[in-house]
Amino acid sequence: EPEVTQTPSHQVTQMGQEVILRCVPISNHLYFYWYRQILGQKVEFLVSFYNNEISEKSEIFDDQFSVERPDGSNFTLKIRSTKLEDSAMYFCASSVGSGYTFGSGTRLTVV
Amino acid sequence: KNEVEQSPQNLTAQEGEFITINCSYSVGISALHWLQQHPGGGIVSLFMLSSGKKKHGRLIATINIQEKHSSLHITASHPRDSAVYICAVRGPGNQFYFGTGTSLTVIP
């Protein structure tokens, strides 16, 4: 069964550093999403992406965040200057029609 | 404020029991998702609903748009069903809102 692949599975970074989280969505999917889940809290929507542009973003998705689909297969989330409170599990998802698939997540730890 | 409320927060059941998890939402929606999150953290999409009822194996999901309510039912529950079940809705402007999840433990 097709999968959404996320790399790395775990990343540790120093506060203030930039990180890029990578996702490979399912090839025929058209919509792409990033979510985060702070430990012990609920999943939160960050951004959705369609037709090479952001279609919706939440209040969390401020100027320190950006997304890109650089080569037609990867879908990346960049956090420019990480803060301690950015520590969370970040999930990528992709969809087409009613088919919706999550990746297994990247655990980001900011120290 | 919570756009999506789930109940119960925690649920323990004996193997074989019929389980119901409820979700109420306060925003207008275009779709509602039921998700399953395993202890390792991975999330699986179980259902996407915009009306009526869907069934997949032992899982049944229903939605009542007028009452802004959805239920997830598990028939003949099994220990491998133990997970957190999350209700999520796609609201106005395609924003997604998530419930806090229902932690289900099925005891053999």
PDB file of C-alpha atoms in Angstrom:
ATOM      1  CA  GLU A   1       0.000   0.000   0.000  1.00  0.00           C
ATOM      2  CA  PRO A   2       1.368   3.478  -0.848  1.00  0.00           C
ATOM      3  CA  GLU A   3       2.874   5.391   2.055  1.00  0.00           C
ATOM      4  CA  VAL A   4       3.714   8.945   2.992  1.00  0.00           C
ATOM      5  CA  THR A   5       7.381   8.916   3.978  1.00  0.00           C
ATOM      6  CA  GLN A   6       8.876  11.367   6.450  1.00  0.00           C
ATOM      7  CA  THR A   7      12.528  11.931   7.224  1.00  0.00           C
ATOM      8  CA  PRO A   8      14.203  12.069   9.619  1.00  0.00           C
ATOM      9  CA  SER A   9      12.184  10.161  12.190  1.00  0.00           C
ATOM     10  CA  HIS A  10      13.860  12.102  14.992  1.00  0.00           C
ATOM     11  CA  GLN A  11      15.839  15.342  14.866  1.00  0.00           C
ATOM     12  CA  VAL A  12      17.545  17.172  17.677  1.00  0.00           C
ATOM     13  CA  THR A  13      18.520  20.767  17.064  1.00  0.00           C
ATOM     14  CA  GLN A  14      19.857  23.704  19.016  1.00  0.00           C
ATOM     15  CA  MET A  15      17.577  26.640  19.725  1.00  0.00           C
ATOM     16  CA  GLY A  16      17.891  29.269  17.000  1.00  0.00           C
ATOM     17  CA  GLN A  17      18.950  26.806  14.318  1.00  0.00           C
ATOM     18  CA  GLU A  18      17.016  26.220  11.122  1.00  0.00           C
ATOM     19  CA  VAL A  19      15.508  22.791  10.484  1.00  0.00           C
ATOM     20  CA  ILE A  20      13.967  21.259   7.401  1.00  0.00           C
ATOM     21  CA  LEU A  21      11.536  18.394   7.787  1.00  0.00           C
ATOM     22  CA  ARG A  22      11.009  16.304   4.697  1.00  0.00           C
ATOM     23  CA  CYS A  23       8.029  14.421   3.386  1.00  0.00           C
ATOM     24  CA  VAL A  24       7.403  12.381   0.266  1.00  0.00           C
ATOM     25  CA  PRO A  25       3.630  12.309  -0.328  1.00  0.00           C
ATOM     26  CA  ILE A  26       1.837   9.624  -2.277  1.00  0.00           C
ATOM     27  CA  SER A  27       2.543  10.251  -5.926  1.00  0.00           C
ATOM     28  CA  ASN A  28      -0.989  10.814  -7.245  1.00  0.00           C
ATOM     29  CA  HIS A  29      -2.152  12.868  -4.281  1.00  0.00           C
ATOM     30  CA  LEU A  30      -2.913  16.526  -4.865  1.00  0.00           C
ATOM     31  CA  TYR A  31      -3.244  18.058  -1.399  1.00  0.00           C
ATOM     32  CA  PHE A  32      -0.477  18.167   1.171  1.00  0.00           C
ATOM     33  CA  TYR A  33      -0.583  19.052   4.835  1.00  0.00           C
ATOM     34  CA  TRP A  34       1.615  19.607   7.858  1.00  0.00           C
ATOM     35  CA  TYR A  35       0.400  19.070  11.418  1.00  0.00           C
ATOM     36  CA  ARG A  36       2.142  19.114  14.761  1.00  0.00           C
ATOM     37  CA  GLN A  37       1.479  17.455  18.084  1.00  0.00           C
ATOM     38  CA  ILE A  38       3.182  18.765  21.189  1.00  0.00           C
ATOM     39  CA  LEU A  39       3.728  15.946  23.666  1.00  0.00           C
ATOM     40  CA  GLY A  40       0.536  15.220  25.581  1.00  0.00           C
ATOM     41  CA  GLN A  41      -1.529  17.664  23.538  1.00  0.00           C
ATOM     42  CA  LYS A  42      -3.868  17.371  20.600  1.00  0.00           C
ATOM     43  CA  VAL A  43      -2.879  17.417  16.973  1.00  0.00           C
ATOM     44  CA  GLU A  44      -2.836  20.925  15.473  1.00  0.00           C
ATOM     45  CA  PHE A  45      -3.186  21.921  11.850  1.00  0.00           C
ATOM     46  CA  LEU A  46      -0.332  23.999  10.448  1.00  0.00           C
ATOM     47  CA  VAL A  47      -0.795  24.367   6.704  1.00  0.00           C
ATOM     48  CA  SER A  48      -2.318  22.893   3.581  1.00  0.00           C
ATOM     49  CA  PHE A  49      -0.770  23.086   0.126  1.00  0.00           C
ATOM     50  CA  TYR A  50      -2.345  22.638  -3.274  1.00  0.00           C
ATOM     51  CA  ASN A  51      -1.267  23.447  -6.794  1.00  0.00           C
ATOM     52  CA  ASN A  52       2.122  24.666  -5.594  1.00  0.00           C
ATOM     53  CA  GLU A  53       0.823  27.188  -3.152  1.00  0.00           C
ATOM     54  CA  ILE A  54      -0.466  27.430   0.393  1.00  0.00           C
ATOM     55  CA  SER A  55      -4.242  27.017   0.410  1.00  0.00           C
ATOM     56  CA  GLU A  56      -4.805  27.451   4.143  1.00  0.00           C
ATOM     57  CA  LYS A  57      -2.689  28.065   7.211  1.00  0.00           C
ATOM     58  CA  SER A  58      -3.353  28.293  10.915  1.00  0.00           C
ATOM     59  CA  GLU A  59      -2.334  30.993  13.382  1.00  0.00           C
ATOM     60  CA  ILE A  60       0.562  28.771  14.434  1.00  0.00           C
ATOM     61  CA  PHE A  61       2.072  28.962  10.946  1.00  0.00           C
ATOM     62  CA  ASP A  62       3.795  32.312  11.335  1.00  0.00           C
ATOM     63  CA  ASP A  63       6.758  33.832   9.533  1.00  0.00           C
ATOM     64  CA  GLN A  64       9.230  31.374  10.994  1.00  0.00           C
ATOM     65  CA  PHE A  65       7.557  28.558   9.071  1.00  0.00           C
ATOM     66  CA  SER A  66       7.608  27.943   5.344  1.00  0.00           C
ATOM     67  CA  VAL A  67       6.692  25.070   3.051  1.00  0.00           C
ATOM     68  CA  GLU A  68       7.978  24.099  -0.332  1.00  0.00           C
ATOM     69  CA  ARG A  69       7.559  21.422  -2.956  1.00  0.00           C
ATOM     70  CA  PRO A  70      10.961  21.849  -4.537  1.00  0.00           C
ATOM     71  CA  ASP A  71      11.033  19.041  -7.053  1.00  0.00           C
ATOM     72  CA  GLY A  72       7.511  17.692  -7.552  1.00  0.00           C
ATOM     73  CA  SER A  73       7.951  14.825  -5.139  1.00  0.00           C
ATOM     74  CA  ASN A  74       9.286  16.182  -1.838  1.00  0.00           C
ATOM     75  CA  PHE A  75       7.226  18.434   0.416  1.00  0.00           C
ATOM     76  CA  THR A  76       9.251  20.247   3.055  1.00  0.00           C
ATOM     77  CA  LEU A  77       8.543  22.223   6.198  1.00  0.00           C
ATOM     78  CA  LYS A  78      11.228  24.706   7.208  1.00  0.00           C
ATOM     79  CA  ILE A  79      11.422  26.252  10.644  1.00  0.00           C
ATOM     80  CA  ARG A  80      13.770  29.216  10.405  1.00  0.00           C
ATOM     81  CA  SER A  81      14.878  29.859  13.952  1.00  0.00           C
ATOM     82  CA  THR A  82      13.728  27.104  16.250  1.00  0.00           C
ATOM     83  CA  LYS A  83      12.414  27.776  19.719  1.00  0.00           C
ATOM     84  CA  LEU A  84      12.093  25.371  22.620  1.00  0.00           C
ATOM     85  CA  GLU A  85       8.313  25.376  22.163  1.00  0.00           C
ATOM     86  CA  ASP A  86       8.701  24.050  18.611  1.00  0.00           C
ATOM     87  CA  SER A  87       9.556  20.658  20.120  1.00  0.00           C
ATOM     88  CA  ALA A  88       6.801  18.375  18.886  1.00  0.00           C
ATOM     89  CA  MET A  89       5.933  15.539  16.554  1.00  0.00           C
ATOM     90  CA  TYR A  90       5.398  16.884  13.057  1.00  0.00           C
ATOM     91  CA  PHE A  91       3.148  14.910  10.734  1.00  0.00           C
ATOM     92  CA  CYS A  92       2.864  15.251   6.989  1.00  0.00           C
ATOM     93  CA  ALA A  93      -0.253  14.044   5.168  1.00  0.00           C
ATOM     94  CA  SER A  94      -1.462  13.905   1.604  1.00  0.00           C
ATOM     95  CA  SER A  95      -4.858  13.357   0.060  1.00  0.00           C
ATOM     96  CA  VAL A  96      -6.810  12.936  -3.118  1.00  0.00           C
ATOM     97  CA  GLY A  97     -10.602  12.609  -3.028  1.00  0.00           C
ATOM     98  CA  SER A  98     -11.527  10.745   0.122  1.00  0.00           C
ATOM     99  CA  GLY A  99      -8.138   9.058   0.373  1.00  0.00           C
ATOM    100  CA  TYR A 100      -6.123  10.593   3.185  1.00  0.00           C
ATOM    101  CA  THR A 101      -2.756   9.263   4.396  1.00  0.00           C
ATOM    102  CA  PHE A 102      -0.496  10.390   7.223  1.00  0.00           C
ATOM    103  CA  GLY A 103       3.222   9.915   7.461  1.00  0.00           C
ATOM    104  CA  SER A 104       4.735   8.353  10.559  1.00  0.00           C
ATOM    105  CA  GLY A 105       6.003  11.688  11.809  1.00  0.00           C
ATOM    106  CA  THR A 106       9.252  13.454  12.674  1.00  0.00           C
ATOM    107  CA  ARG A 107       9.940  14.020  16.350  1.00  0.00           C
ATOM    108  CA  LEU A 108      11.687  17.387  16.659  1.00  0.00           C
ATOM    109  CA  THR A 109      13.498  18.144  19.885  1.00  0.00           C
ATOM    110  CA  VAL A 110      14.837  21.658  20.358  1.00  0.00           C
ATOM    111  CA  VAL A 111      17.480  21.962  23.059  1.00  0.00           C
TER     112      VAL A 111
ATOM    113  CA  LYS B   1     -12.422  27.326  22.875  1.00  0.00           C
ATOM    114  CA  ASN B   2     -12.667  23.795  21.513  1.00  0.00           C
ATOM    115  CA  GLU B   3     -14.277  23.485  18.122  1.00  0.00           C
ATOM    116  CA  VAL B   4     -14.282  19.694  18.514  1.00  0.00           C
ATOM    117  CA  GLU B   5     -15.231  17.848  21.682  1.00  0.00           C
ATOM    118  CA  GLN B   6     -14.843  14.127  22.159  1.00  0.00           C
ATOM    119  CA  SER B   7     -16.197  11.809  24.798  1.00  0.00           C
ATOM    120  CA  PRO B   8     -15.195   9.878  26.679  1.00  0.00           C
ATOM    121  CA  GLN B   9     -11.567  10.944  27.165  1.00  0.00           C
ATOM    122  CA  ASN B  10     -10.604   7.497  28.376  1.00  0.00           C
ATOM    123  CA  LEU B  11     -12.342   4.191  27.852  1.00  0.00           C
ATOM    124  CA  THR B  12     -11.530   0.706  29.091  1.00  0.00           C
ATOM    125  CA  ALA B  13     -13.442  -2.227  27.671  1.00  0.00           C
ATOM    126  CA  GLN B  14     -13.383  -5.996  27.869  1.00  0.00           C
ATOM    127  CA  GLU B  15     -12.527  -7.858  24.706  1.00  0.00           C
ATOM    128  CA  GLY B  16     -15.672  -8.441  22.670  1.00  0.00           C
ATOM    129  CA  GLU B  17     -17.544  -5.388  23.913  1.00  0.00           C
ATOM    130  CA  PHE B  18     -19.272  -2.913  21.604  1.00  0.00           C
ATOM    131  CA  ILE B  19     -17.612   0.481  21.871  1.00  0.00           C
ATOM    132  CA  THR B  20     -18.905   3.943  21.010  1.00  0.00           C
ATOM    133  CA  ILE B  21     -16.851   7.128  20.883  1.00  0.00           C
ATOM    134  CA  ASN B  22     -18.634  10.430  20.370  1.00  0.00           C
ATOM    135  CA  CYS B  23     -17.619  13.657  18.677  1.00  0.00           C
ATOM    136  CA  SER B  24     -19.435  16.988  18.689  1.00  0.00           C
ATOM    137  CA  TYR B  25     -18.313  20.034  16.766  1.00  0.00           C
ATOM    138  CA  SER B  26     -19.332  23.654  16.720  1.00  0.00           C
ATOM    139  CA  VAL B  27     -18.236  24.856  13.279  1.00  0.00           C
ATOM    140  CA  GLY B  28     -19.725  24.283   9.869  1.00  0.00           C
ATOM    141  CA  ILE B  29     -17.780  21.531   8.207  1.00  0.00           C
ATOM    142  CA  SER B  30     -17.124  20.079   4.794  1.00  0.00           C
ATOM    143  CA  ALA B  31     -15.826  16.769   6.132  1.00  0.00           C
ATOM    144  CA  LEU B  32     -15.134  14.888   9.343  1.00  0.00           C
ATOM    145  CA  HIS B  33     -12.293  12.444   9.873  1.00  0.00           C
ATOM    146  CA  TRP B  34     -11.821   9.658  12.360  1.00  0.00           C
ATOM    147  CA  LEU B  35      -8.153   8.919  12.995  1.00  0.00           C
ATOM    148  CA  GLN B  36      -6.366   6.240  14.984  1.00  0.00           C
ATOM    149  CA  GLN B  37      -3.092   7.017  16.747  1.00  0.00           C
ATOM    150  CA  HIS B  38      -1.024   4.116  18.000  1.00  0.00           C
ATOM    151  CA  PRO B  39       1.228   4.232  21.074  1.00  0.00           C
ATOM    152  CA  GLY B  40       4.259   4.764  18.840  1.00  0.00           C
ATOM    153  CA  GLY B  41       2.656   7.975  17.577  1.00  0.00           C
ATOM    154  CA  GLY B  42       1.748   7.015  14.004  1.00  0.00           C
ATOM    155  CA  ILE B  43      -1.628   8.211  12.734  1.00  0.00           C
ATOM    156  CA  VAL B  44      -3.937   6.264  10.444  1.00  0.00           C
ATOM    157  CA  SER B  45      -6.986   7.719   8.742  1.00  0.00           C
ATOM    158  CA  LEU B  46      -9.977   5.445   9.412  1.00  0.00           C
ATOM    159  CA  PHE B  47     -12.832   7.337   7.814  1.00  0.00           C
ATOM    160  CA  MET B  48     -13.669  10.557   6.070  1.00  0.00           C
ATOM    161  CA  LEU B  49     -17.373  11.410   6.254  1.00  0.00           C
ATOM    162  CA  SER B  50     -19.527  14.205   4.986  1.00  0.00           C
ATOM    163  CA  SER B  51     -22.886  12.516   5.537  1.00  0.00           C
ATOM    164  CA  GLY B  52     -24.539   9.273   6.596  1.00  0.00           C
ATOM    165  CA  LYS B  53     -22.606   6.214   7.614  1.00  0.00           C
ATOM    166  CA  LYS B  54     -19.513   4.262   6.601  1.00  0.00           C
ATOM    167  CA  LYS B  55     -18.424   0.778   7.580  1.00  0.00           C
ATOM    168  CA  HIS B  56     -15.020  -0.864   7.333  1.00  0.00           C
ATOM    169  CA  GLY B  57     -14.663  -4.255   8.919  1.00  0.00           C
ATOM    170  CA  ARG B  58     -15.598  -3.939  12.594  1.00  0.00           C
ATOM    171  CA  LEU B  59     -15.589  -0.155  12.481  1.00  0.00           C
ATOM    172  CA  ILE B  60     -18.655   1.959  11.774  1.00  0.00           C
ATOM    173  CA  ALA B  61     -18.748   5.754  11.614  1.00  0.00           C
ATOM    174  CA  THR B  62     -21.882   7.867  11.493  1.00  0.00           C
ATOM    175  CA  ILE B  63     -22.471  11.564  11.202  1.00  0.00           C
ATOM    176  CA  ASN B  64     -25.520  13.755  11.807  1.00  0.00           C
ATOM    177  CA  ILE B  65     -24.871  17.077  10.121  1.00  0.00           C
ATOM    178  CA  GLN B  66     -27.921  18.796  11.629  1.00  0.00           C
ATOM    179  CA  GLU B  67     -26.898  17.853  15.166  1.00  0.00           C
ATOM    180  CA  LYS B  68     -23.166  18.394  14.477  1.00  0.00           C
ATOM    181  CA  HIS B  69     -22.364  15.021  15.922  1.00  0.00           C
ATOM    182  CA  SER B  70     -20.493  11.920  14.861  1.00  0.00           C
ATOM    183  CA  SER B  71     -19.938   8.541  16.439  1.00  0.00           C
ATOM    184  CA  LEU B  72     -17.337   5.857  15.921  1.00  0.00           C
ATOM    185  CA  HIS B  73     -18.408   2.336  16.814  1.00  0.00           C
ATOM    186  CA  ILE B  74     -16.205  -0.718  17.210  1.00  0.00           C
ATOM    187  CA  THR B  75     -17.954  -4.057  17.242  1.00  0.00           C
ATOM    188  CA  ALA B  76     -16.413  -7.129  18.900  1.00  0.00           C
ATOM    189  CA  SER B  77     -13.516  -5.094  20.285  1.00  0.00           C
ATOM    190  CA  HIS B  78     -10.057  -6.644  20.446  1.00  0.00           C
ATOM    191  CA  PRO B  79      -6.897  -5.720  22.364  1.00  0.00           C
ATOM    192  CA  ARG B  80      -5.288  -4.620  19.091  1.00  0.00           C
ATOM    193  CA  ASP B  81      -7.940  -1.890  18.885  1.00  0.00           C
ATOM    194  CA  SER B  82      -6.234  -0.212  21.843  1.00  0.00           C
ATOM    195  CA  ALA B  83      -5.180   3.225  20.599  1.00  0.00           C
ATOM    196  CA  VAL B  84      -6.159   6.884  20.740  1.00  0.00           C
ATOM    197  CA  TYR B  85      -9.071   7.720  18.450  1.00  0.00           C
ATOM    198  CA  ILE B  86      -9.185  11.285  17.195  1.00  0.00           C
ATOM    199  CA  CYS B  87     -12.041  13.178  15.599  1.00  0.00           C
ATOM    200  CA  ALA B  88     -10.998  15.954  13.219  1.00  0.00           C
ATOM    201  CA  VAL B  89     -13.130  18.286  11.141  1.00  0.00           C
ATOM    202  CA  ARG B  90     -12.402  20.350   8.067  1.00  0.00           C
ATOM    203  CA  GLY B  91     -14.046  23.661   8.853  1.00  0.00           C
ATOM    204  CA  PRO B  92     -14.574  26.968   7.106  1.00  0.00           C
ATOM    205  CA  GLY B  93     -11.747  27.932   4.799  1.00  0.00           C
ATOM    206  CA  ASN B  94     -10.419  24.365   4.879  1.00  0.00           C
ATOM    207  CA  GLN B  95      -8.926  24.740   8.342  1.00  0.00           C
ATOM    208  CA  PHE B  96      -8.677  21.519  10.295  1.00  0.00           C
ATOM    209  CA  TYR B  97      -9.692  21.239  13.950  1.00  0.00           C
ATOM    210  CA  PHE B  98      -8.839  18.247  16.096  1.00  0.00           C
ATOM    211  CA  GLY B  99     -10.394  16.740  19.181  1.00  0.00           C
ATOM    212  CA  THR B 100      -8.184  15.810  22.116  1.00  0.00           C
ATOM    213  CA  GLY B 101      -8.711  12.133  21.420  1.00  0.00           C
ATOM    214  CA  THR B 102     -10.242   9.176  23.219  1.00  0.00           C
ATOM    215  CA  SER B 103      -7.777   6.725  24.700  1.00  0.00           C
ATOM    216  CA  LEU B 104      -9.178   3.203  24.337  1.00  0.00           C
ATOM    217  CA  THR B 105      -7.804   0.197  26.175  1.00  0.00           C
ATOM    218  CA  VAL B 106      -9.301  -3.208  25.400  1.00  0.00           C
ATOM    219  CA  ILE B 107      -8.499  -5.830  28.007  1.00  0.00           C
ATOM    220  CA  PRO B 108      -8.271  -9.494  27.005  1.00  0.00           C
TER     221      PRO B 108
END
